[in-house]
GROMACS .gro file of C-alpha atoms in nm:
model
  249
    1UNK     CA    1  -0.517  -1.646  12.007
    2UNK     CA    2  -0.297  -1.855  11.766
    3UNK     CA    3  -0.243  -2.168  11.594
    4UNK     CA    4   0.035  -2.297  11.427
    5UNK     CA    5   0.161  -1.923  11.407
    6UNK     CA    6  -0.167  -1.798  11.264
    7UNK     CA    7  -0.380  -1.598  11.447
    8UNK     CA    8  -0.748  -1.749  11.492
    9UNK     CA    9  -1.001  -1.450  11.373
   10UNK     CA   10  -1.366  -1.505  11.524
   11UNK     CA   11  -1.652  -1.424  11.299
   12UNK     CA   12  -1.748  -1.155  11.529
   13UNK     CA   13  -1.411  -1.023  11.449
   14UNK     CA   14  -1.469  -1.062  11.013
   15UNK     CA   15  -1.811  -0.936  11.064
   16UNK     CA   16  -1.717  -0.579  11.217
   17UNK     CA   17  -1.410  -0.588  10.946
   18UNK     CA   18  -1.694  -0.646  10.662
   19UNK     CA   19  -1.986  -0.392  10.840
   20UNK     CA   20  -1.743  -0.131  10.840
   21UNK     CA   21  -1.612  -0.191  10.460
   22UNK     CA   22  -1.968  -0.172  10.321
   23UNK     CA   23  -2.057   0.105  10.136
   24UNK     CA   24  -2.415  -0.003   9.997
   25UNK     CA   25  -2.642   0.318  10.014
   26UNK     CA   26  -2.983   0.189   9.968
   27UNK     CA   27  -3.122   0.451   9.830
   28UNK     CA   28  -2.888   0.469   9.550
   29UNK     CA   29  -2.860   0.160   9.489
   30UNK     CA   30  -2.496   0.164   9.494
   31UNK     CA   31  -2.195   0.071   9.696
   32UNK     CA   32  -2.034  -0.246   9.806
   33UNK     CA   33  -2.209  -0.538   9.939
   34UNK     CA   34  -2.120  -0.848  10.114
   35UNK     CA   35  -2.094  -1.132   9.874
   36UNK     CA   36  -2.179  -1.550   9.993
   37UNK     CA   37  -1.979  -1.683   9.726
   38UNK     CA   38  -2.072  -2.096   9.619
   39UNK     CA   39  -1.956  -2.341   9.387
   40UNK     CA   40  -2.108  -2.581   9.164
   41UNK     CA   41  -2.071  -2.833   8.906
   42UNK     CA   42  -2.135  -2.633   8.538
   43UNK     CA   43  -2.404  -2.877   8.430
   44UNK     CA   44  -2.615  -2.866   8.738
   45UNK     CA   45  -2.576  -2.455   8.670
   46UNK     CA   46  -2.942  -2.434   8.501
   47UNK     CA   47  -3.132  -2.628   8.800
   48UNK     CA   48  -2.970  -2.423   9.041
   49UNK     CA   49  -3.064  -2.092   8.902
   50UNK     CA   50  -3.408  -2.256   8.878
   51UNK     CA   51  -3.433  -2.326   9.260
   52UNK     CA   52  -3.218  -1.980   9.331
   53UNK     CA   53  -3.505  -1.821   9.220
   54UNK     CA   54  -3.769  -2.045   9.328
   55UNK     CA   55  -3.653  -1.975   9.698
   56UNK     CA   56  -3.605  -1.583   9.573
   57UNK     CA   57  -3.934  -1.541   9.459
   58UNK     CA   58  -4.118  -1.650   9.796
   59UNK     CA   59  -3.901  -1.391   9.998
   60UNK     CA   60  -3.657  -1.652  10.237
   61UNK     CA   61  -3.341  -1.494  10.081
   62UNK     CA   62  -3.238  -1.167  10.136
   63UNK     CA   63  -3.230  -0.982   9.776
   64UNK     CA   64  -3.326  -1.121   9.429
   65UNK     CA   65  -2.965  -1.064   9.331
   66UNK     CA   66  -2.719  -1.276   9.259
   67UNK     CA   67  -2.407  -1.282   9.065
   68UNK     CA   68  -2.293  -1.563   8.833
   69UNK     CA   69  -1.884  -1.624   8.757
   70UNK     CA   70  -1.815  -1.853   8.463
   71UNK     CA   71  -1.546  -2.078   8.461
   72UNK     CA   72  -1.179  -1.911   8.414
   73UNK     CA   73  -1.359  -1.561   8.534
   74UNK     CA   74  -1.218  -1.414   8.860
   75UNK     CA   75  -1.364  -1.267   9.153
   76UNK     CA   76  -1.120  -1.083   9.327
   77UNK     CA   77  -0.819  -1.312   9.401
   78UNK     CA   78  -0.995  -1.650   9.324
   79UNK     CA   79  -1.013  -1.814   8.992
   80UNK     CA   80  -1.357  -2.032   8.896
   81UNK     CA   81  -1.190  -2.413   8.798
   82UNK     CA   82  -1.272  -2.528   8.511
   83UNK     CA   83  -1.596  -2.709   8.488
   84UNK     CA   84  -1.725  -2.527   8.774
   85UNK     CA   85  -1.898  -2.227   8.817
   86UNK     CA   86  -1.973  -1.966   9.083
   87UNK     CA   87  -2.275  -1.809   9.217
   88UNK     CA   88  -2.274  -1.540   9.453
   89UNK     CA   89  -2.563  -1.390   9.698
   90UNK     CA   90  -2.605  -1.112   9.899
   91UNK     CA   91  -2.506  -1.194  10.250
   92UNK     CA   92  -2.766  -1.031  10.544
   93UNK     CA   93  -2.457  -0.916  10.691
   94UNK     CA   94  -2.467  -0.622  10.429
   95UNK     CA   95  -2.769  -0.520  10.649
   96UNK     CA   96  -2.561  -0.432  10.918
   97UNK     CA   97  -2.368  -0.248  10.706
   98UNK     CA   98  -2.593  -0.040  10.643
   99UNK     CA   99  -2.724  -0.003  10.992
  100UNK     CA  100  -2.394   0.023  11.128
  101UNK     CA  101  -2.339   0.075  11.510
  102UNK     CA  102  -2.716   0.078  11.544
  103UNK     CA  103  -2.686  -0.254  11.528
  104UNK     CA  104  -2.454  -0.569  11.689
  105UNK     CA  105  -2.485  -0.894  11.500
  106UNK     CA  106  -2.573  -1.192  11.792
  107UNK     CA  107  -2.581  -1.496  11.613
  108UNK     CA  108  -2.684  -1.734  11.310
  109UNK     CA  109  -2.948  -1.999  11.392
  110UNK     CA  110  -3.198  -2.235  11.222
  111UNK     CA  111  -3.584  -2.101  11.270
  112UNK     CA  112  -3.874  -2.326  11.331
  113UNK     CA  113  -4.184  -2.184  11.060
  114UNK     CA  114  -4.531  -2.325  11.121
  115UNK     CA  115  -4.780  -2.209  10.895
  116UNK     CA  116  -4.583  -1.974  10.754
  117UNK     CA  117  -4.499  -1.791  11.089
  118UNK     CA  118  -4.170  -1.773  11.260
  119UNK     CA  119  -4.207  -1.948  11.575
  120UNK     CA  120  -3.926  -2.011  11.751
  121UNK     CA  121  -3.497  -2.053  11.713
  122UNK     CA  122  -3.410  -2.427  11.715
  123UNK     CA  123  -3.018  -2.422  11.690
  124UNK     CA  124  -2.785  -2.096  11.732
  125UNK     CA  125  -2.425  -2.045  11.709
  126UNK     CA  126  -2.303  -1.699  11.808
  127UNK     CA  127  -2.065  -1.502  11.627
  128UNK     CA  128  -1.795  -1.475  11.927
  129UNK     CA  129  -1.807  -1.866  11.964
  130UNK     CA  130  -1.674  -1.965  11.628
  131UNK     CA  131  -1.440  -1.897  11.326
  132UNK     CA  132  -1.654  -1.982  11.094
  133UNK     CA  133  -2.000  -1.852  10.980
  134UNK     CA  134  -2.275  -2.055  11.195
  135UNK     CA  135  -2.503  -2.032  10.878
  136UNK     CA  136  -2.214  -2.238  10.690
  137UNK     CA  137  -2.229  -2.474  10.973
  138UNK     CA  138  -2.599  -2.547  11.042
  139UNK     CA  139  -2.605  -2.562  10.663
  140UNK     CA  140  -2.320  -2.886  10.644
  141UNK     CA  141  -2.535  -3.006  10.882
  142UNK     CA  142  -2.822  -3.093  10.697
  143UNK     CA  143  -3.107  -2.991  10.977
  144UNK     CA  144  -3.257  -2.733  10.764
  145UNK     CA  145  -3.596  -2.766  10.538
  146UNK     CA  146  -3.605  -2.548  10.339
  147UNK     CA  147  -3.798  -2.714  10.052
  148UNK     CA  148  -4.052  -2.857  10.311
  149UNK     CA  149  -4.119  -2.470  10.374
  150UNK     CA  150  -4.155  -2.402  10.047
  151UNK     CA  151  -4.420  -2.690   9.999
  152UNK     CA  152  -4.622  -2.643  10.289
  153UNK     CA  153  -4.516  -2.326  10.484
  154UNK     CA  154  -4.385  -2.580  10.761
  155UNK     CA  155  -3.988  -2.618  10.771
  156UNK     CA  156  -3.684  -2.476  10.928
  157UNK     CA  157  -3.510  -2.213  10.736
  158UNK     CA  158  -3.168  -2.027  10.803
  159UNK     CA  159  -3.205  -1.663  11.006
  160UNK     CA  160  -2.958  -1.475  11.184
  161UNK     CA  161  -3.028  -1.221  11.480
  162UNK     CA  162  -2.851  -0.874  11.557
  163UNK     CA  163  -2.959  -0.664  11.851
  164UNK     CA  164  -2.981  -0.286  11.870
  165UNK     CA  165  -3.003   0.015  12.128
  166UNK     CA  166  -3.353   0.062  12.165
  167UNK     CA  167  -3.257   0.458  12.164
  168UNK     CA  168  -3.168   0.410  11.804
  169UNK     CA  169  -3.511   0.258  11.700
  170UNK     CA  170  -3.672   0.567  11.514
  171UNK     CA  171  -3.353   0.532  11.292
  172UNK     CA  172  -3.329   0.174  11.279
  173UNK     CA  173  -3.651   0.134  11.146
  174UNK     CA  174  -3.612   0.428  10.879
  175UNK     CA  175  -3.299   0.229  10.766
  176UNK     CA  176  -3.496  -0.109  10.723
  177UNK     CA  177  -3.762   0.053  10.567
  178UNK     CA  178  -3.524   0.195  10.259
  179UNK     CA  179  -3.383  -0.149  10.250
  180UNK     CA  180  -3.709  -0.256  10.205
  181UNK     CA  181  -3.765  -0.060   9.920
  182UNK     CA  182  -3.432  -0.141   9.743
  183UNK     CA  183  -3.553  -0.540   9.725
  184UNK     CA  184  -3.430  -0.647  10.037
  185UNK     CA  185  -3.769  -0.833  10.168
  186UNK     CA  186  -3.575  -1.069  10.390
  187UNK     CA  187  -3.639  -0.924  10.753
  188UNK     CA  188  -3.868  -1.211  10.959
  189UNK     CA  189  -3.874  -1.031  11.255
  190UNK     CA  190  -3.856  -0.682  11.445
  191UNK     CA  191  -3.916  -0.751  11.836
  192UNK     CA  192  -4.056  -0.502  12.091
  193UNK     CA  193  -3.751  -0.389  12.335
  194UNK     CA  194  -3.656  -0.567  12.639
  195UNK     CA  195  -3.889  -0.885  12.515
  196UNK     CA  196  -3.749  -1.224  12.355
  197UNK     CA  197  -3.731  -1.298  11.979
  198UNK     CA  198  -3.797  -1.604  11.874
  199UNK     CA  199  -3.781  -1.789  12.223
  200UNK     CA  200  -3.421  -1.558  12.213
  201UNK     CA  201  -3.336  -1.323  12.545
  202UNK     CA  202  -3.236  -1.001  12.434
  203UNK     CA  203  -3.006  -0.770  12.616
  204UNK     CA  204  -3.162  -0.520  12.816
  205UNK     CA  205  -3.283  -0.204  12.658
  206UNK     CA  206  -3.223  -0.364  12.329
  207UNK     CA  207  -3.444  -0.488  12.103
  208UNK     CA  208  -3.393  -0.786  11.846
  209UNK     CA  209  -3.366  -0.809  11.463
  210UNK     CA  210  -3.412  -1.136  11.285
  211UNK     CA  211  -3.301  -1.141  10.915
  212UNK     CA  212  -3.358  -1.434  10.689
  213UNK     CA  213  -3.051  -1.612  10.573
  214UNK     CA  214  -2.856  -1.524  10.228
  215UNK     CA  215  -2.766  -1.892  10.231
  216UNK     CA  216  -3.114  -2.054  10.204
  217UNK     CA  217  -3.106  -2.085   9.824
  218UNK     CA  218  -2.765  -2.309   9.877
  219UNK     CA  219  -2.988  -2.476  10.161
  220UNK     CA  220  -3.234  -2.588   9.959
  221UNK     CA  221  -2.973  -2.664   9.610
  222UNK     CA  222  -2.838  -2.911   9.906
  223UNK     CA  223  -3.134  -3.053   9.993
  224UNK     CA  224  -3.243  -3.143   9.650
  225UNK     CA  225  -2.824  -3.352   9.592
  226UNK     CA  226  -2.727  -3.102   9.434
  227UNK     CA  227  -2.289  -3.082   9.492
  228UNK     CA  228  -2.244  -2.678   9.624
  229UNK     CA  229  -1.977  -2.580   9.826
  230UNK     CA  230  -2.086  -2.274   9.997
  231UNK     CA  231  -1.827  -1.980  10.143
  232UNK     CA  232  -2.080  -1.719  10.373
  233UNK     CA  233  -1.963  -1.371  10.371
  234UNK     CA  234  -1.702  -1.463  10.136
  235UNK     CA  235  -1.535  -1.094  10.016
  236UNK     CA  236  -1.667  -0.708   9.934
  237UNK     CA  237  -1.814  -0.628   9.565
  238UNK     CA  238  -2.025  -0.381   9.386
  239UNK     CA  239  -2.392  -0.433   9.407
  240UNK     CA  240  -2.383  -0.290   9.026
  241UNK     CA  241  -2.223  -0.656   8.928
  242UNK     CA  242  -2.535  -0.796   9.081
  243UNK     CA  243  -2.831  -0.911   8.843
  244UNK     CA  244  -3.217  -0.953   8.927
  245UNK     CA  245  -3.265  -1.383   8.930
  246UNK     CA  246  -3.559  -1.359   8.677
  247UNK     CA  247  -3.297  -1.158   8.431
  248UNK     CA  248  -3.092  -1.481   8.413
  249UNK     CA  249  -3.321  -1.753   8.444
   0.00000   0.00000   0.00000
């Protein structure tokens, strides 16, 4: 498909692109992950680090890594404007990286927490229906509440699901369980194969894989007023240019 001599790429299309370029090994904590790249105002840069790792430290984001890019500092081809500066998270997609073709990324959605459980999906886009990253969308949006979570472990946070061959299960789960270990605490939900996730058919002899966000922290910056202009899986780059949240704040 094309417009205006351009051809249209569909964020199923990007994702497989980015799962295959990922070379994060969990276990060495090395490789390349997938960065969400956002931008905001210099002077607003200490409150956002503040609610980065606010929303960090009670697990709805995906690592508690980020990256920060000054003004006039690059990031591959793009330039930080002055008075602005960058902040990059690790996008979930980087979890299907390392899962690879045990796993098919289904769609991004907003998820419905009631004391503190996940309870059901409220609003999904899927990956094959849209150019650009549903989390991005939902998040312009402004039906997420985040903060509300945060405050009384009722709100609607930012999830995405993948589904996987039950037959790879075993290996799945082995996989999860060394991203686990390398700080990557954001997996809500493992379903049972063959059985709905979060109100969610899954395909048959599948089984479904809900992982939190990496754009919740922009979420909730958002919901506070705070200006941040948000790119999800925005390009490749070495988790060893990452940095723990409570080292910086």
């Amino acid at each position: 498909m094309q417009k205006n001599g351009y051809r249209i790429q569909f964020t199923s299309s990007r994702i497989r692109d980015l799962m295959y370029r990922t070379t994060f090994d969990p276990k060495k904590m090395d490789g390349d992950i997938i960065l969400n790249l956002s931008l905001i105002d210099k002077k607003d840069l200490d409150d956002v680090l503040g609610i980065f790792k606010m929303v960090i430290s009670s697990g709805l984001s995906v690592t508690p890594y980020v990256k920060v890019i000054s003004e006039g500092e690059s990031i591959g081809d793009m330039t930080i404007e002055k008075g602005k500066v960058g902040i990059g998270t690790v996008c979930s997609i980087t979890i299907d990286g390392v899962l690879l073709k045990g796993a098919n990324p289904k769609l991004g959605g907003v998820v419905q927490i009631r004391n503190g459980i996940p309870v059901r999906f409220t609003d999904v886009l899927t990956y094959v229906s849209t150019t650009v990253d549903p989390l991005e969308i939902l998040m312009s949006q402004g039906i997420t509440s985040v903060s509300e979570m945060l405050r009384t472990g009722s709100g609607k946070v930012l999830a995405n699901l993948r589904e996987a061959p039950m037959v790879a299960r075993d290996e799945i789960e082995s996989n999860l369980s060394d991203l686990l270990d390398a700080g990557f605490s954001g997996i809500l939900e493992v379903g049972e194969p063959n059985t709905r996730v979060l109100d969610v058919p899954i395909e048959r002899d599948h089984l479904g894989i809900v992982v939190i966000g990496g754009t919740n922290p922009m979420a909730v910056v958002q919901e506070y007023g705070i200006p941040i202009d948000t790119s999800a899986m925005s390009r490749l780059i070495s988790f060893k240019e990452m940095s723990r949240i409570e080292d910086l704040v």
